[in-house]
CSV table of C-alpha atoms and ligand atoms in Angstrom, one decimal:
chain,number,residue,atom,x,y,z
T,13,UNK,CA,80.4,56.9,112.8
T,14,UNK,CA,79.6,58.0,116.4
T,15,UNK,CA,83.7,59.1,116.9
T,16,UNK,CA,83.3,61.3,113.3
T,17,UNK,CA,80.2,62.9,113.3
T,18,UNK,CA,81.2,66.2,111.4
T,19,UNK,CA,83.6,63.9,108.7
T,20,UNK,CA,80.9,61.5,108.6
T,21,UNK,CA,78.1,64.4,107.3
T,22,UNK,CA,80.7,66.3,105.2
T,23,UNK,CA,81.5,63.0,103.1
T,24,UNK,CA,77.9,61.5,102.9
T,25,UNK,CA,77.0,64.8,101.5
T,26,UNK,CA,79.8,64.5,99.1
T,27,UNK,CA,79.2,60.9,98.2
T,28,UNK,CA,75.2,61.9,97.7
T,29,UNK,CA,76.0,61.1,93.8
T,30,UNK,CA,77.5,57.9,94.0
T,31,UNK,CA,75.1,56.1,96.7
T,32,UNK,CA,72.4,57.4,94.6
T,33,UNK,CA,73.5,55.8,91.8
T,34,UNK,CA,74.4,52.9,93.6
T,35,UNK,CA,75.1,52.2,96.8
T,36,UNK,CA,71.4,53.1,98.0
T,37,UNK,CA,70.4,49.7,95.4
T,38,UNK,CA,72.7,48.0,97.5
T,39,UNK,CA,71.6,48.5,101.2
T,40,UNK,CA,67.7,49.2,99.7
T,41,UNK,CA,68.5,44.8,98.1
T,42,UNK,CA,69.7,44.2,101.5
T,43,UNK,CA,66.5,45.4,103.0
T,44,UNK,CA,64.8,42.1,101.8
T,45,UNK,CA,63.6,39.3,104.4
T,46,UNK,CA,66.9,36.8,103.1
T,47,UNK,CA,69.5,36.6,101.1
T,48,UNK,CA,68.6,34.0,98.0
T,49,UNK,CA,70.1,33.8,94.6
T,50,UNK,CA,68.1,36.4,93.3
T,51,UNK,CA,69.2,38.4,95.4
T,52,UNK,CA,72.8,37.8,95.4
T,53,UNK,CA,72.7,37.8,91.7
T,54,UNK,CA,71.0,41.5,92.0
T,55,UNK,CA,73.8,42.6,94.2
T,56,UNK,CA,76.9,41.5,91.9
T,57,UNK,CA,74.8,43.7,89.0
T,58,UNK,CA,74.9,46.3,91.0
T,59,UNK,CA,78.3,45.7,92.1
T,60,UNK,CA,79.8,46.1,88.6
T,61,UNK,CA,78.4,48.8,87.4
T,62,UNK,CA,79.5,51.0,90.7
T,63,UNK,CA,83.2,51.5,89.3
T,64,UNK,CA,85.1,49.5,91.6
T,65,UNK,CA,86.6,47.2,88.6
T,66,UNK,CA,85.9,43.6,87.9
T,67,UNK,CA,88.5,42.1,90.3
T,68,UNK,CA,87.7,44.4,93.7
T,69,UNK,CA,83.9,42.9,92.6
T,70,UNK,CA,84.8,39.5,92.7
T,71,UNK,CA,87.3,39.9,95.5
T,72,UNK,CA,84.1,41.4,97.6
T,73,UNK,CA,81.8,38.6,96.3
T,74,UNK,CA,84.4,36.3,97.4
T,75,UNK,CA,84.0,37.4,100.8
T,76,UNK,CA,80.5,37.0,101.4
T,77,UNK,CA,80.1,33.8,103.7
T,78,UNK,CA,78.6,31.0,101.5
T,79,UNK,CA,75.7,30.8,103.8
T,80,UNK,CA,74.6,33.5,104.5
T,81,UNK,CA,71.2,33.8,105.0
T,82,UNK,CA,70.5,37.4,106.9
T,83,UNK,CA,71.0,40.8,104.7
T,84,UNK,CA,72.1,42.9,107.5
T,85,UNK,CA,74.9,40.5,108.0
T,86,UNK,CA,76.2,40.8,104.1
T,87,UNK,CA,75.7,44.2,104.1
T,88,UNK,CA,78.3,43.9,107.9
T,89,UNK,CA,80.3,41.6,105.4
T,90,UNK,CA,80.6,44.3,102.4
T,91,UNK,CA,81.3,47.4,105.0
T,92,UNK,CA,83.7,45.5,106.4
T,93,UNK,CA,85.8,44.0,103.5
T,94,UNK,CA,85.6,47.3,101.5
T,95,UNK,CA,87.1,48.9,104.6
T,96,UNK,CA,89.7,45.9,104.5
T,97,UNK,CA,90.6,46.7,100.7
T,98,UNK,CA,90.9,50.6,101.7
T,99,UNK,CA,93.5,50.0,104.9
T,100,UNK,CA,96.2,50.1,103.0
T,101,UNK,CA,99.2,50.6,105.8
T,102,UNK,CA,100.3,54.1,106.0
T,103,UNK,CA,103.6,53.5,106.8
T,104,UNK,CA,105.2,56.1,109.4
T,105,UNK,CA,104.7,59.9,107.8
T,106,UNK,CA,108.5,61.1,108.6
T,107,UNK,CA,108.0,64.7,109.4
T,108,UNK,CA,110.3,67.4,108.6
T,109,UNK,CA,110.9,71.0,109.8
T,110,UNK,CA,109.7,72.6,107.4
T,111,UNK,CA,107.2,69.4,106.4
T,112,UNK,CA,107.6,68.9,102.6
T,113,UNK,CA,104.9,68.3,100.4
T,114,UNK,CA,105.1,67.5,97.1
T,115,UNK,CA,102.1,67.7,94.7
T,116,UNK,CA,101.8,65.7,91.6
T,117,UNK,CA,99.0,65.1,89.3
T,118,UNK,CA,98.0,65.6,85.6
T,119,UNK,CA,95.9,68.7,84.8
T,120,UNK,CA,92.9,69.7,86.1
T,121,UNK,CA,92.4,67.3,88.7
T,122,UNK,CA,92.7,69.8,91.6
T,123,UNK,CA,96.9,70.1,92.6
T,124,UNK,CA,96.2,74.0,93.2
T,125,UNK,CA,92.7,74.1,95.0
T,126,UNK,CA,93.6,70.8,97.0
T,127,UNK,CA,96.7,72.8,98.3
T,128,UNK,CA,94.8,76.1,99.7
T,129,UNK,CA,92.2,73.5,101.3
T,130,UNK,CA,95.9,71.7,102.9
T,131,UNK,CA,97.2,74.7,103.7
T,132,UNK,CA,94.2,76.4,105.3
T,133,UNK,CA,93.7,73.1,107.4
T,134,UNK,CA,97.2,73.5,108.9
T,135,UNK,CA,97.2,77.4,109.6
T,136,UNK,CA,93.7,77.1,110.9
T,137,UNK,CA,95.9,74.5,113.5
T,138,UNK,CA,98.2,77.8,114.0
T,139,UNK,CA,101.0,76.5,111.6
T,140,UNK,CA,103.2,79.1,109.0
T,141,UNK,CA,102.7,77.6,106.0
T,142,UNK,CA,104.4,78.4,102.4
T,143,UNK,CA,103.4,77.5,98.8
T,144,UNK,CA,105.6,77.0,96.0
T,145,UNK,CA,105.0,77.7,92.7
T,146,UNK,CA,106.5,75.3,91.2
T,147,UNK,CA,103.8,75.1,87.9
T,148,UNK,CA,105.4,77.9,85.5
T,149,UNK,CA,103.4,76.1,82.6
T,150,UNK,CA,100.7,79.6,82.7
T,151,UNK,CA,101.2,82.2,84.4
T,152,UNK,CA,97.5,82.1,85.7
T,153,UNK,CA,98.4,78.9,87.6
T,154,UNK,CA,101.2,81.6,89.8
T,155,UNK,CA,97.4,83.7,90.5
T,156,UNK,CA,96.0,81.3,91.0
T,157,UNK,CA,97.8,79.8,93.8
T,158,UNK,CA,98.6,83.8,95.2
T,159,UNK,CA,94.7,83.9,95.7
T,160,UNK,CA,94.5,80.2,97.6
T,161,UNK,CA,97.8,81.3,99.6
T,162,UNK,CA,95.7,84.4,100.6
T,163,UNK,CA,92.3,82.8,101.6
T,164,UNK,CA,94.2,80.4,103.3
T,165,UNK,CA,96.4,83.0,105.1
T,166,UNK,CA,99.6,81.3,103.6
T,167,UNK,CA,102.8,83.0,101.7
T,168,UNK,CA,103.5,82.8,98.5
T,169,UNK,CA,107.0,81.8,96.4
T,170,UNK,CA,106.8,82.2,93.0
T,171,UNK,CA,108.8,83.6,90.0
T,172,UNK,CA,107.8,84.2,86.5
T,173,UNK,CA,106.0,82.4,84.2
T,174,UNK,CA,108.2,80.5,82.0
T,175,UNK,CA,111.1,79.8,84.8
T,176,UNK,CA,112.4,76.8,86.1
T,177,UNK,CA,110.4,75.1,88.8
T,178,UNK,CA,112.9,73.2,90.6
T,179,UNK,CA,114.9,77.2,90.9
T,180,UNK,CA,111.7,77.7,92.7
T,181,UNK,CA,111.2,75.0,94.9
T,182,UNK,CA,115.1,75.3,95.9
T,183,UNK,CA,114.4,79.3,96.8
T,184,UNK,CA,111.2,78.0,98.6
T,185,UNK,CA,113.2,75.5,101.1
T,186,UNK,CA,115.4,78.4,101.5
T,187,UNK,CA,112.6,80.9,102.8
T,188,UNK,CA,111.0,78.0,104.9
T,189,UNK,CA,114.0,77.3,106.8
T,190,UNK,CA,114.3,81.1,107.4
T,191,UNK,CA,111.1,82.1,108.1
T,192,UNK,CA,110.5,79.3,110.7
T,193,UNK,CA,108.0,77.6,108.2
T,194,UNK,CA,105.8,74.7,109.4
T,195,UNK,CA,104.7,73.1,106.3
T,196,UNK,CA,105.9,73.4,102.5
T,197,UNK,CA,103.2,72.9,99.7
T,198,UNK,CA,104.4,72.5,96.7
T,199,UNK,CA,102.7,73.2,93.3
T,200,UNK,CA,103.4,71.4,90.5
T,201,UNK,CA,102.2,71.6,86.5
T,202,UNK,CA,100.7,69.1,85.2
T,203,UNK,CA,101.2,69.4,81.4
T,204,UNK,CA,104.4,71.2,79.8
T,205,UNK,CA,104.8,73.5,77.0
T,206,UNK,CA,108.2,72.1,75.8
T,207,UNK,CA,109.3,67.9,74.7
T,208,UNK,CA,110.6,67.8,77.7
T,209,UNK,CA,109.3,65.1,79.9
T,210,UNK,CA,106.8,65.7,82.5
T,211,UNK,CA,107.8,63.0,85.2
T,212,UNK,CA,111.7,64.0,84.7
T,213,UNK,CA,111.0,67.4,85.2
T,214,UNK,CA,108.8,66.4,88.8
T,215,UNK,CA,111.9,63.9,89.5
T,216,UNK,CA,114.7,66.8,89.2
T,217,UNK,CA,112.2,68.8,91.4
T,218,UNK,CA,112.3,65.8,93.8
T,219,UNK,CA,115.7,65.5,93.7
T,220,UNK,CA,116.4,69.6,94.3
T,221,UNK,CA,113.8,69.5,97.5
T,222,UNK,CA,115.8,65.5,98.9
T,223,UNK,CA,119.5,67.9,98.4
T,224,UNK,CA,118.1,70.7,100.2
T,225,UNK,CA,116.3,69.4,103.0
T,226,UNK,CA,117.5,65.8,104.1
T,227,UNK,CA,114.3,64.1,104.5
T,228,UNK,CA,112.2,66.0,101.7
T,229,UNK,CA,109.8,65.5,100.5
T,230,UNK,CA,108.2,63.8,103.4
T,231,UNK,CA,105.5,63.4,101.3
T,232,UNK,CA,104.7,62.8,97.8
T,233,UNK,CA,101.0,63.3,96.9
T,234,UNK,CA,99.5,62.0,94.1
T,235,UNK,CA,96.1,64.2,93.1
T,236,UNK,CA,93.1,61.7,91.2
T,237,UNK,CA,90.0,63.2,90.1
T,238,UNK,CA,87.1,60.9,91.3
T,239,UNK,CA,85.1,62.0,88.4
T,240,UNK,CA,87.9,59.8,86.0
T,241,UNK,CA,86.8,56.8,87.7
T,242,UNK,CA,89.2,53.7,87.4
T,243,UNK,CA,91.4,55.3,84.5
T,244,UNK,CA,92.6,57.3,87.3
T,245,UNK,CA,94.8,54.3,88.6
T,246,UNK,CA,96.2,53.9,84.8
T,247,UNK,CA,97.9,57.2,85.5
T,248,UNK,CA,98.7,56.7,88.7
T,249,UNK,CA,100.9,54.0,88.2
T,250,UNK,CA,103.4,56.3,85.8
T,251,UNK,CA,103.5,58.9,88.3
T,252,UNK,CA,104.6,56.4,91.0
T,253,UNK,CA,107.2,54.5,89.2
T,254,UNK,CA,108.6,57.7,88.3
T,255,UNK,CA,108.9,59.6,91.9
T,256,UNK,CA,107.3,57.5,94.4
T,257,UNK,CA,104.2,58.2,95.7
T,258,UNK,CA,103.1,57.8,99.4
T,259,UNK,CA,99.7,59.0,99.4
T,260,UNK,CA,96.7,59.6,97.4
T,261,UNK,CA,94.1,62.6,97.4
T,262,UNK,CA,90.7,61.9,95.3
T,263,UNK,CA,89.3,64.9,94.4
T,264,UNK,CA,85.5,65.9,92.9
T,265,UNK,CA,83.9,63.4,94.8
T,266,UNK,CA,80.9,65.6,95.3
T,267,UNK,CA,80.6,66.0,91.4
T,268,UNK,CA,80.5,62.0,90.4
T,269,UNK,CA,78.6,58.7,90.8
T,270,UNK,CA,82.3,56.8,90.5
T,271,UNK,CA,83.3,57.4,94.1
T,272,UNK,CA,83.1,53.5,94.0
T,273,UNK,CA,86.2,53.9,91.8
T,274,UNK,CA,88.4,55.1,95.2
T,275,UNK,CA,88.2,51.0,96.2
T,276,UNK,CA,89.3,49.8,92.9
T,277,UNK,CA,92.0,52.5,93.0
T,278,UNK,CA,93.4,51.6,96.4
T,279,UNK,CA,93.2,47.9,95.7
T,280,UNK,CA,94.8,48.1,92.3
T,281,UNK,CA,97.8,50.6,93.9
T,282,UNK,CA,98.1,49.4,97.4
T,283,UNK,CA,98.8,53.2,98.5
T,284,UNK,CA,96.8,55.2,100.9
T,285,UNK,CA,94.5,57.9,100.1
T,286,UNK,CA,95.4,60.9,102.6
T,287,UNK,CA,92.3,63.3,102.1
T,288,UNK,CA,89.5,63.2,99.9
T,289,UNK,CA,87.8,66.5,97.8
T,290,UNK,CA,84.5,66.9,98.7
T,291,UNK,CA,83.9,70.4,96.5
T,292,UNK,CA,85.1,73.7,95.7
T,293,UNK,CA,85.4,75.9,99.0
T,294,UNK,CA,88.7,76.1,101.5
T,295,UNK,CA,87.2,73.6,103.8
T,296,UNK,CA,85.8,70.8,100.9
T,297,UNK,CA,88.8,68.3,102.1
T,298,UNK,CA,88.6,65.5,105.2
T,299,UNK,CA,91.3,63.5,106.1
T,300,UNK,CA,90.6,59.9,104.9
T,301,UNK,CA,89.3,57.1,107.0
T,302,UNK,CA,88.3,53.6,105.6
T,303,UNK,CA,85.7,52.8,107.9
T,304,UNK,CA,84.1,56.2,107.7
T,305,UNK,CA,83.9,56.1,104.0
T,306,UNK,CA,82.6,52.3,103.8
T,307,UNK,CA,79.5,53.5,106.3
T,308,UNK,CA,79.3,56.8,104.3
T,309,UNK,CA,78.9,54.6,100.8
T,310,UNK,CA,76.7,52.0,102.0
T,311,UNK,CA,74.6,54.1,104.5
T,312,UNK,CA,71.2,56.1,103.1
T,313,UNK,CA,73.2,59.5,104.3
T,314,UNK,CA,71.5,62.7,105.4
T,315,UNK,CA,68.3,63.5,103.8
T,316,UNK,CA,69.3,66.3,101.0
T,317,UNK,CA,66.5,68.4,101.8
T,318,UNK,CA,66.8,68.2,105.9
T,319,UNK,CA,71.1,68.3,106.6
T,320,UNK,CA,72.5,71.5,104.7
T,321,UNK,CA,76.1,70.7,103.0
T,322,UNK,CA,77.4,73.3,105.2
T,323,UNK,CA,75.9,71.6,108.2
T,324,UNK,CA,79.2,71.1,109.7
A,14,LIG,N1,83.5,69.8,92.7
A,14,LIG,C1,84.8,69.9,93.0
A,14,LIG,N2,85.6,70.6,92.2
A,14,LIG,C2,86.9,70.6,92.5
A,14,LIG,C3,87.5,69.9,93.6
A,14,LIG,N3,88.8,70.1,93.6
A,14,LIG,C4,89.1,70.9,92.6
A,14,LIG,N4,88.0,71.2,91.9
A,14,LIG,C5,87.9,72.1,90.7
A,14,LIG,O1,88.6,71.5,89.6
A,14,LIG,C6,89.1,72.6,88.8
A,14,LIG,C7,90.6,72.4,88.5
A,14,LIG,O2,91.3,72.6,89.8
A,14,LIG,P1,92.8,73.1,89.9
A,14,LIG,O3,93.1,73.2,91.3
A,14,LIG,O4,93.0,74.3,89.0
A,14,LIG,O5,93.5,71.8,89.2
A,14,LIG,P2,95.1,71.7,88.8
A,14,LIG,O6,95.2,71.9,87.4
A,14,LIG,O7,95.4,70.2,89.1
A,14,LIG,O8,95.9,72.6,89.7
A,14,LIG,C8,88.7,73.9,89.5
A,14,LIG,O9,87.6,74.4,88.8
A,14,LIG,C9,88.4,73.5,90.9
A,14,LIG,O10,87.5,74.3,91.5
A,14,LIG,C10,86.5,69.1,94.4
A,14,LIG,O11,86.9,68.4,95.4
A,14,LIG,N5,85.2,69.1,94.0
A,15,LIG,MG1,97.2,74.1,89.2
């Protein structure tokens, strides 16, 4: 993508894995003289073992012109309907002073790391930012998010292990609106010690943050781990009928071949994935764009050995 260059490097690195596995198959098929059964057949193999479920497979083969005889022009046709299937509509971000986001995602899949690399974007853009606590499950989860806040030159609001989240998200919104704060991360747990419900506990959270702050949280973001594959929508779908979700961040894509899964996951859920993961360091997260990611899958992508990871 001429207009991306830097996004365009940074995710083809990350999606190294998954065009290996499959996606180079796909445009080294389409490399043949014409398309014939053989061909096509080869392609739909390919097609199903690459993640995106059965019915993104046979929505994409359903696509392809039924006479097509030039390979570049089905592999136009493929980029162009899995950047279709990825467009879900954004819908208008409401912003908020401070902007509210709200985490959510089971454990392990990245809530805490995700939110340094979020908020080091936005103070690298000059904004104050502010992280919540908000996951009293350990009390390494609170450390853990004290060191992000501090490589990403944030501030911190937490209490002790063991207390009550939404206490901690309402004394957050406090500070923000008195210290001026551009953007409020919040951290959420993903598993709980006690019976007590998971998705109630994020809903009284979400409820606390909409009381406090008309408006908030401007956004709910739901955290997948790429590495999960299509189980990764199964979850998904609790955590939206619960709260709500309005955007998606996939995560790990640099550590899996199922980054083919991201299509299946946006055309099973119909919401939008904000950022994608691309590894472990402050600066391993690019906003999301369809068409850059359907080049970055299907293209042949830096050569490893030529294009460092930290090229850009
Ligand atoms: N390779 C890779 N690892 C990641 C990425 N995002 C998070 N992780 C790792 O996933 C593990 C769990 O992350 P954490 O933020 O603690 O997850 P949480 O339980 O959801 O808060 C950590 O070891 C992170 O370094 C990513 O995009 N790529
Ligand atoms: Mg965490």
């Amino acid at each position: 993508m001429a207009e991306h260059p830097a996004f365009f490097s940074h995710l083809a690195t990350g999606l190294r894995k998954t065009r290996e596995a499959f996606f180079d198959r796909i445009v080294r098929l389409l490399q043949r003289s014409h398309v014939d059964q053989y061909l096509l057949e080869e392609l739909e193999e390919i097609l199903i073992t690459a993640d995106l479920g059965m019915p993104t497979v046979q929505r994409l083969l359903d696509a392809l012109p039924p006479t097509v005889a030039n390979p570049d022009e089905l592999l136009h046709v493929l980029k162009q309907q899995v950047t279709s299937i990825l467009s879900v509509s954004q819908g208008n971000i409401p912003e908020g002073q401070p902007h509210v986001v709200l985490t959510l995602g089971v454990n392990g899949v990245g809530k805490t790391t995700t939110i340094g690399k979020l908020a080091f974007r936005a103070t690298r853009e000059g904004k104050r930012v502010l992280l919540a606590g908000a996951d009293t499950f350990r009390a390494a989860a609170i450390e853990q998010l004290q060191i992000w806040g501090e490589k990403a030159g944030a501030e911190v609001i937490a209490h002790q292990r063991g207390g009550d989240p939404a206490a901690v998200v309402f004394d957050a919104l406090q500070a923000a609106q008195a210290r001026g704060v551009d953007l409020l991360l919040i951290d959420t747990a993903g598993r709980l010690h006690t019976k007590k419900n998971l998705l109630e506990e994020l809903k009284k959270i979400h409820r606390v943050a909409a009381r406090n702050l008309p408006g908030a949280p401007h956004e709910s973001l739901l955290m997948l781990d790429a590495t999960t594959g299509l189980n990764a929508a199964l979850q998904a779908r609790e955590f939206h009928k619960a709260i709500g979700i309005t955007g998606l961040i996939i995560t790990k894509l640099d550590g899996t071949a199922k980054g083919g899964a991201v299509v299946g996951i946006v055309a099973e859920l119909q919401i939008p994935v904000r950022y994608v993961g691309l590894g472990e360091g402050l600066e391993d997260l690019e906003p999301f764009s369809p068409p850059a990611f359907a080049e970055a899958l299907f293209s042949r992508g830096p050569e490893p050995n030529r294009v460092s990871p930290r090229a850009n």
